[in-house]
Amino acid sequence: VVIAKDHVVLMNNTENGADAPQRASWTNIGQTQDFINGTAGYQDLTDEASAIIASEQLSDNQWAIYKGGAVVVMEWVGGQTPFRFTTMIKGKTIAGKASVVNMDGTHYVIGTKELYKYSGGKEAPAIDDKIKRYFFSTVDYSYILRSFVAWHEEDDELQFWIPTASAYPDKVFCLDTLLDVWYVKSRT
């Protein structure tokens, strides 16, 4: 769910008893209960076959939608069909719905094969060159959906939490954003 201008946008939901994992549906302008009248509508994001997993705001008029295998940008254009959806990158994954953190329009993401950042456009550079092999050999893929990213402001630290030996995230890969240094913590 995101609030986009005067609309509520629901993604990967159930409509009339049917799953709609690739659909973004929005309300009538200013009418959070009205998904039928006025500027209400929907868009099926079928350029790539995976489901919508997460979404974060990029700027005042753009939101990144992270699917299982693509990044789509939803852009406010106004009018009767107020949003435009553009598949920006195919082949980028996301581990789970909490596997992205938004830092002023730059998103840091745990993918299933890389850690990367995205701030719009057609590029999403990897940020894990120094720890990639260790990170992805450590994660327990049966529980990767439970991974999450957090920003620890006091330490200028991005924290990438993953499950390694249990069903819960128990290892934290930390990136000191000031020094560009990685270190690992274990948690119970």
Tab-separated table of N, CA, C and O in Angstrom, residues 67-145:
chain	number	residue	atom	x	y	z
A	67	LYS	N	9.343	-5.997	-8.069
A	67	LYS	CA	8.718	-7.290	-8.330
A	67	LYS	C	9.762	-8.384	-8.073
A	67	LYS	O	10.921	-8.078	-7.842
A	68	GLY	N	9.358	-9.615	-8.154
A	68	GLY	CA	10.294	-10.716	-7.945
A	68	GLY	C	11.433	-10.750	-8.942
A	68	GLY	O	12.482	-11.312	-8.671
A	69	GLY	N	11.263	-10.114	-10.108
A	69	GLY	CA	12.304	-10.134	-11.122
A	69	GLY	C	12.417	-8.857	-11.939
A	69	GLY	O	12.948	-8.882	-13.040
A	70	ALA	N	11.935	-7.732	-11.400
A	70	ALA	CA	12.006	-6.478	-12.152
A	70	ALA	C	11.781	-5.286	-11.228
A	70	ALA	O	11.224	-5.425	-10.137
A	71	VAL	N	12.214	-4.124	-11.706
A	71	VAL	CA	11.923	-2.864	-11.033
A	71	VAL	C	11.071	-2.037	-12.000
A	71	VAL	O	11.449	-1.825	-13.151
A	72	VAL	N	9.910	-1.599	-11.514
A	72	VAL	CA	8.967	-0.812	-12.302
A	72	VAL	C	8.821	0.545	-11.626
A	72	VAL	O	8.741	0.620	-10.396
A	73	VAL	N	8.796	1.602	-12.403
A	73	VAL	CA	8.566	2.930	-11.830
A	73	VAL	C	7.129	3.356	-12.117
A	73	VAL	O	6.661	3.295	-13.252
A	74	MET	N	6.440	3.754	-11.051
A	74	MET	CA	5.101	4.321	-11.141
A	74	MET	C	5.269	5.833	-11.045
A	74	MET	O	5.838	6.335	-10.078
A	75	GLU	N	4.783	6.547	-12.051
A	75	GLU	CA	4.963	7.993	-12.101
A	75	GLU	C	3.614	8.691	-12.149
A	75	GLU	O	2.725	8.310	-12.905
A	76	TRP	N	3.468	9.729	-11.332
A	76	TRP	CA	2.263	10.551	-11.329
A	76	TRP	C	2.248	11.408	-12.591
A	76	TRP	O	3.191	12.142	-12.859
A	77	VAL	N	1.200	11.289	-13.384
A	77	VAL	CA	1.046	12.118	-14.584
A	77	VAL	C	-0.252	12.925	-14.547
A	77	VAL	O	-0.450	13.808	-15.370
A	78	GLY	N	-1.150	12.622	-13.597
A	78	GLY	CA	-2.402	13.347	-13.457
A	78	GLY	C	-3.432	12.930	-14.498
A	78	GLY	O	-3.222	12.011	-15.283
A	79	GLY	N	-4.568	13.584	-14.484
A	79	GLY	CA	-5.616	13.292	-15.453
A	79	GLY	C	-6.472	12.105	-15.067
A	79	GLY	O	-6.445	11.623	-13.944
A	80	GLN	N	-7.237	11.608	-16.025
A	80	GLN	CA	-8.161	10.498	-15.782
A	80	GLN	C	-7.420	9.199	-15.457
A	80	GLN	O	-7.887	8.405	-14.667
A	81	THR	N	-6.282	8.962	-16.093
A	81	THR	CA	-5.424	7.829	-15.743
A	81	THR	C	-4.168	8.436	-15.130
A	81	THR	O	-3.225	8.778	-15.829
A	82	PRO	N	-4.160	8.599	-13.804
A	82	PRO	CA	-3.157	9.449	-13.166
A	82	PRO	C	-1.743	8.875	-13.056
A	82	PRO	O	-0.816	9.604	-12.720
A	83	PHE	N	-1.550	7.593	-13.351
A	83	PHE	CA	-0.226	6.986	-13.189
A	83	PHE	C	0.247	6.344	-14.486
A	83	PHE	O	-0.536	5.776	-15.233
A	84	ARG	N	1.551	6.417	-14.706
A	84	ARG	CA	2.189	5.703	-15.814
A	84	ARG	C	3.165	4.711	-15.176
A	84	ARG	O	3.892	5.046	-14.241
A	85	PHE	N	3.190	3.499	-15.706
A	85	PHE	CA	4.047	2.433	-15.193
A	85	PHE	C	5.062	2.055	-16.266
A	85	PHE	O	4.685	1.744	-17.388
A	86	THR	N	6.346	2.074	-15.901
A	86	THR	CA	7.407	1.763	-16.848
A	86	THR	C	8.342	0.741	-16.231
A	86	THR	O	8.917	0.998	-15.159
A	87	THR	N	8.506	-0.402	-16.886
A	87	THR	CA	9.480	-1.385	-16.424
A	87	THR	C	10.858	-0.838	-16.749
A	87	THR	O	11.206	-0.656	-17.908
A	88	MET	N	11.639	-0.566	-15.715
A	88	MET	CA	12.946	0.057	-15.895
A	88	MET	C	14.063	-0.980	-16.004
A	88	MET	O	14.981	-0.821	-16.790
A	89	ILE	N	13.998	-2.022	-15.168
A	89	ILE	CA	15.071	-3.015	-15.144
A	89	ILE	C	14.452	-4.399	-14.992
A	89	ILE	O	13.687	-4.637	-14.060
A	90	LYS	N	14.774	-5.285	-15.890
A	90	LYS	CA	14.382	-6.691	-15.740
A	90	LYS	C	15.582	-7.462	-15.207
A	90	LYS	O	16.728	-7.139	-15.506
A	91	GLY	N	15.319	-8.488	-14.413
A	91	GLY	CA	16.392	-9.322	-13.886
A	91	GLY	C	16.852	-8.933	-12.493
A	91	GLY	O	17.640	-9.649	-11.887
A	92	LYS	N	16.373	-7.829	-11.943
A	92	LYS	CA	16.695	-7.460	-10.556
A	92	LYS	C	15.660	-8.106	-9.648
A	92	LYS	O	14.466	-8.045	-9.902
A	93	THR	N	16.126	-8.718	-8.589
A	93	THR	CA	15.239	-9.417	-7.670
A	93	THR	C	15.169	-8.666	-6.339
A	93	THR	O	15.934	-7.737	-6.098
A	94	ILE	N	14.256	-9.094	-5.495
A	94	ILE	CA	14.175	-8.600	-4.123
A	94	ILE	C	13.839	-9.800	-3.250
A	94	ILE	O	13.034	-10.648	-3.630
A	95	ALA	N	14.489	-9.895	-2.091
A	95	ALA	CA	14.340	-11.075	-1.245
A	95	ALA	C	12.987	-11.146	-0.554
A	95	ALA	O	12.419	-12.219	-0.398
A	96	GLY	N	12.447	-10.019	-0.129
A	96	GLY	CA	11.170	-10.023	0.580
A	96	GLY	C	10.641	-8.617	0.731
A	96	GLY	O	11.289	-7.642	0.355
A	97	LYS	N	9.450	-8.503	1.317
A	97	LYS	CA	8.788	-7.201	1.374
A	97	LYS	C	9.502	-6.187	2.262
A	97	LYS	O	9.328	-4.987	2.083
A	98	ALA	N	10.321	-6.633	3.197
A	98	ALA	CA	11.070	-5.706	4.061
A	98	ALA	C	12.532	-5.597	3.634
A	98	ALA	O	13.351	-5.053	4.359
A	99	SER	N	12.843	-6.092	2.462
A	99	SER	CA	14.233	-6.139	1.986
A	99	SER	C	14.652	-4.883	1.233
A	99	SER	O	15.546	-4.920	0.396
A	100	VAL	N	14.013	-3.757	1.543
A	100	VAL	CA	14.376	-2.482	0.929
A	100	VAL	C	14.220	-1.390	1.987
A	100	VAL	O	13.292	-1.424	2.788
A	101	VAL	N	15.166	-0.456	1.995
A	101	VAL	CA	15.064	0.708	2.870
A	101	VAL	C	15.242	1.948	2.001
A	101	VAL	O	16.039	1.955	1.066
A	102	ASN	N	14.463	2.981	2.312
A	102	ASN	CA	14.464	4.220	1.537
A	102	ASN	C	15.233	5.285	2.307
A	102	ASN	O	14.840	5.676	3.400
A	103	MET	N	16.326	5.755	1.701
A	103	MET	CA	17.103	6.829	2.301
A	103	MET	C	17.048	8.038	1.365
A	103	MET	O	17.863	8.157	0.450
A	104	ASP	N	16.036	8.877	1.563
A	104	ASP	CA	15.860	10.097	0.769
A	104	ASP	C	15.837	9.836	-0.731
A	104	ASP	O	16.489	10.532	-1.509
A	105	GLY	N	15.099	8.824	-1.149
A	105	GLY	CA	14.946	8.541	-2.570
A	105	GLY	C	15.970	7.587	-3.144
A	105	GLY	O	15.883	7.210	-4.306
A	106	THR	N	16.945	7.172	-2.358
A	106	THR	CA	17.862	6.108	-2.768
A	106	THR	C	17.484	4.875	-1.957
A	106	THR	O	17.429	4.927	-0.730
A	107	HIS	N	17.219	3.782	-2.659
A	107	HIS	CA	16.781	2.550	-2.008
A	107	HIS	C	17.935	1.561	-1.956
A	107	HIS	O	18.639	1.376	-2.955
A	108	TYR	N	18.095	0.912	-0.819
A	108	TYR	CA	19.077	-0.152	-0.658
A	108	TYR	C	18.302	-1.447	-0.517
A	108	TYR	O	17.377	-1.532	0.292
A	109	VAL	N	18.678	-2.452	-1.331
A	109	VAL	CA	17.841	-3.637	-1.515
A	109	VAL	C	18.657	-4.918	-1.333
A	109	VAL	O	19.783	-5.029	-1.830
A	110	ILE	N	18.048	-5.885	-0.652
A	110	ILE	CA	18.585	-7.245	-0.637
A	110	ILE	C	17.910	-7.990	-1.774
A	110	ILE	O	16.692	-8.222	-1.743
A	111	GLY	N	18.663	-8.332	-2.782
A	111	GLY	CA	18.165	-9.180	-3.848
A	111	GLY	C	18.482	-10.627	-3.512
A	111	GLY	O	19.060	-10.923	-2.470
A	112	THR	N	18.131	-11.537	-4.384
A	112	THR	CA	18.446	-12.944	-4.125
A	112	THR	C	19.848	-13.313	-4.599
A	112	THR	O	20.341	-14.383	-4.271
A	113	LYS	N	20.504	-12.400	-5.352
A	113	LYS	CA	21.853	-12.677	-5.844
A	113	LYS	C	22.820	-11.522	-5.626
A	113	LYS	O	24.000	-11.639	-5.915
A	114	GLU	N	22.318	-10.373	-5.162
A	114	GLU	CA	23.180	-9.218	-4.923
A	114	GLU	C	22.489	-8.221	-4.007
A	114	GLU	O	21.278	-8.228	-3.866
A	115	LEU	N	23.298	-7.370	-3.386
A	115	LEU	CA	22.799	-6.202	-2.674
A	115	LEU	C	23.002	-5.043	-3.629
A	115	LEU	O	24.061	-4.906	-4.226
A	116	TYR	N	21.980	-4.215	-3.794
A	116	TYR	CA	22.108	-3.124	-4.758
A	116	TYR	C	21.374	-1.883	-4.273
A	116	TYR	O	20.635	-1.922	-3.289
A	117	LYS	N	21.620	-0.777	-4.971
A	117	LYS	CA	20.888	0.449	-4.677
A	117	LYS	C	20.179	0.917	-5.942
A	117	LYS	O	20.623	0.643	-7.059
A	118	TYR	N	19.055	1.607	-5.713
A	118	TYR	CA	18.277	2.100	-6.846
A	118	TYR	C	17.746	3.484	-6.503
A	118	TYR	O	17.193	3.694	-5.420
A	119	SER	N	17.919	4.423	-7.421
A	119	SER	CA	17.403	5.774	-7.211
A	119	SER	C	16.716	6.303	-8.466
A	119	SER	O	16.644	7.502	-8.679
A	120	GLY	N	16.210	5.393	-9.284
A	120	GLY	CA	15.519	5.761	-10.512
A	120	GLY	C	16.374	5.450	-11.728
A	120	GLY	O	17.563	5.180	-11.623
A	121	GLY	N	15.746	5.454	-12.889
A	121	GLY	CA	16.471	5.198	-14.127
A	121	GLY	C	16.664	3.726	-14.429
A	121	GLY	O	16.014	2.861	-13.861
A	122	LYS	N	17.597	3.451	-15.340
A	122	LYS	CA	17.817	2.089	-15.846
A	122	LYS	C	18.977	1.371	-15.170
A	122	LYS	O	19.354	0.282	-15.577
A	123	GLU	N	19.579	1.979	-14.156
A	123	GLU	CA	20.729	1.382	-13.475
A	123	GLU	C	20.406	1.109	-12.012
A	123	GLU	O	19.733	1.904	-11.360
A	124	ALA	N	20.915	-0.016	-11.512
A	124	ALA	CA	20.804	-0.362	-10.099
A	124	ALA	C	22.119	-1.044	-9.713
A	124	ALA	O	22.229	-2.267	-9.715
A	125	PRO	N	23.142	-0.245	-9.400
A	125	PRO	CA	24.463	-0.813	-9.159
A	125	PRO	C	24.545	-1.670	-7.894
A	125	PRO	O	23.909	-1.356	-6.878
A	126	ALA	N	25.336	-2.717	-7.980
A	126	ALA	CA	25.600	-3.573	-6.820
A	126	ALA	C	26.443	-2.800	-5.820
A	126	ALA	O	27.277	-1.974	-6.195
A	127	ILE	N	26.229	-3.059	-4.542
A	127	ILE	CA	27.027	-2.418	-3.496
A	127	ILE	C	27.789	-3.449	-2.665
A	127	ILE	O	28.418	-3.099	-1.684
A	128	ASP	N	27.742	-4.711	-3.088
A	128	ASP	CA	28.260	-5.785	-2.245
A	128	ASP	C	29.555	-6.411	-2.752
A	128	ASP	O	29.888	-7.531	-2.366
A	129	ASP	N	30.316	-5.722	-3.584
A	129	ASP	CA	31.522	-6.307	-4.170
A	129	ASP	C	32.455	-6.906	-3.123
A	129	ASP	O	33.057	-7.956	-3.341
A	130	LYS	N	32.576	-6.257	-1.971
A	130	LYS	CA	33.530	-6.693	-0.954
A	130	LYS	C	33.046	-7.898	-0.142
A	130	LYS	O	33.863	-8.600	0.446
A	131	ILE	N	31.737	-8.138	-0.101
A	131	ILE	CA	31.232	-9.199	0.776
A	131	ILE	C	30.262	-10.155	0.081
A	131	ILE	O	29.692	-11.033	0.717
A	132	LYS	N	30.090	-10.021	-1.210
A	132	LYS	CA	29.056	-10.780	-1.929
A	132	LYS	C	29.160	-12.287	-1.711
A	132	LYS	O	28.186	-12.942	-1.355
A	133	ARG	N	30.314	-12.844	-1.944
A	133	ARG	CA	30.475	-14.301	-1.828
A	133	ARG	C	30.129	-14.772	-0.422
A	133	ARG	O	29.400	-15.739	-0.235
A	134	TYR	N	30.632	-14.088	0.594
A	134	TYR	CA	30.366	-14.480	1.975
A	134	TYR	C	28.882	-14.310	2.317
A	134	TYR	O	28.267	-15.202	2.907
A	135	PHE	N	28.293	-13.196	1.945
A	135	PHE	CA	26.887	-12.921	2.243
A	135	PHE	C	25.986	-14.015	1.680
A	135	PHE	O	25.180	-14.603	2.389
A	136	PHE	N	26.123	-14.303	0.392
A	136	PHE	CA	25.198	-15.237	-0.244
A	136	PHE	C	25.533	-16.703	0.017
A	136	PHE	O	24.700	-17.572	-0.214
A	137	SER	N	26.727	-16.996	0.531
A	137	SER	CA	27.004	-18.366	0.961
A	137	SER	C	26.508	-18.582	2.384
A	137	SER	O	26.363	-19.715	2.837
A	138	THR	N	26.209	-17.501	3.094
A	138	THR	CA	25.768	-17.562	4.481
A	138	THR	C	24.255	-17.636	4.615
A	138	THR	O	23.729	-18.298	5.497
A	139	VAL	N	23.519	-16.973	3.729
A	139	VAL	CA	22.064	-16.880	3.853
A	139	VAL	C	21.396	-18.246	3.697
A	139	VAL	O	21.831	-19.075	2.904
A	140	ASP	N	20.365	-18.480	4.500
A	140	ASP	CA	19.537	-19.681	4.386
A	140	ASP	C	18.389	-19.331	3.436
A	140	ASP	O	17.451	-18.618	3.800
A	141	TYR	N	18.466	-19.821	2.197
A	141	TYR	CA	17.499	-19.434	1.169
A	141	TYR	C	16.071	-19.888	1.469
A	141	TYR	O	15.124	-19.307	0.965
A	142	SER	N	15.902	-20.891	2.321
A	142	SER	CA	14.541	-21.306	2.645
A	142	SER	C	13.815	-20.253	3.484
A	142	SER	O	12.586	-20.262	3.569
A	143	TYR	N	14.569	-19.321	4.093
A	143	TYR	CA	13.966	-18.263	4.902
A	143	TYR	C	14.323	-16.859	4.402
A	143	TYR	O	14.144	-15.880	5.114
A	144	ILE	N	14.816	-16.738	3.185
A	144	ILE	CA	15.274	-15.435	2.687
A	144	ILE	C	14.157	-14.389	2.661
A	144	ILE	O	14.417	-13.195	2.768
A	145	LEU	N	12.909	-14.809	2.560
A	145	LEU	CA	11.789	-13.860	2.589
A	145	LEU	C	11.746	-13.055	3.886
A	145	LEU	O	11.141	-11.995	3.942
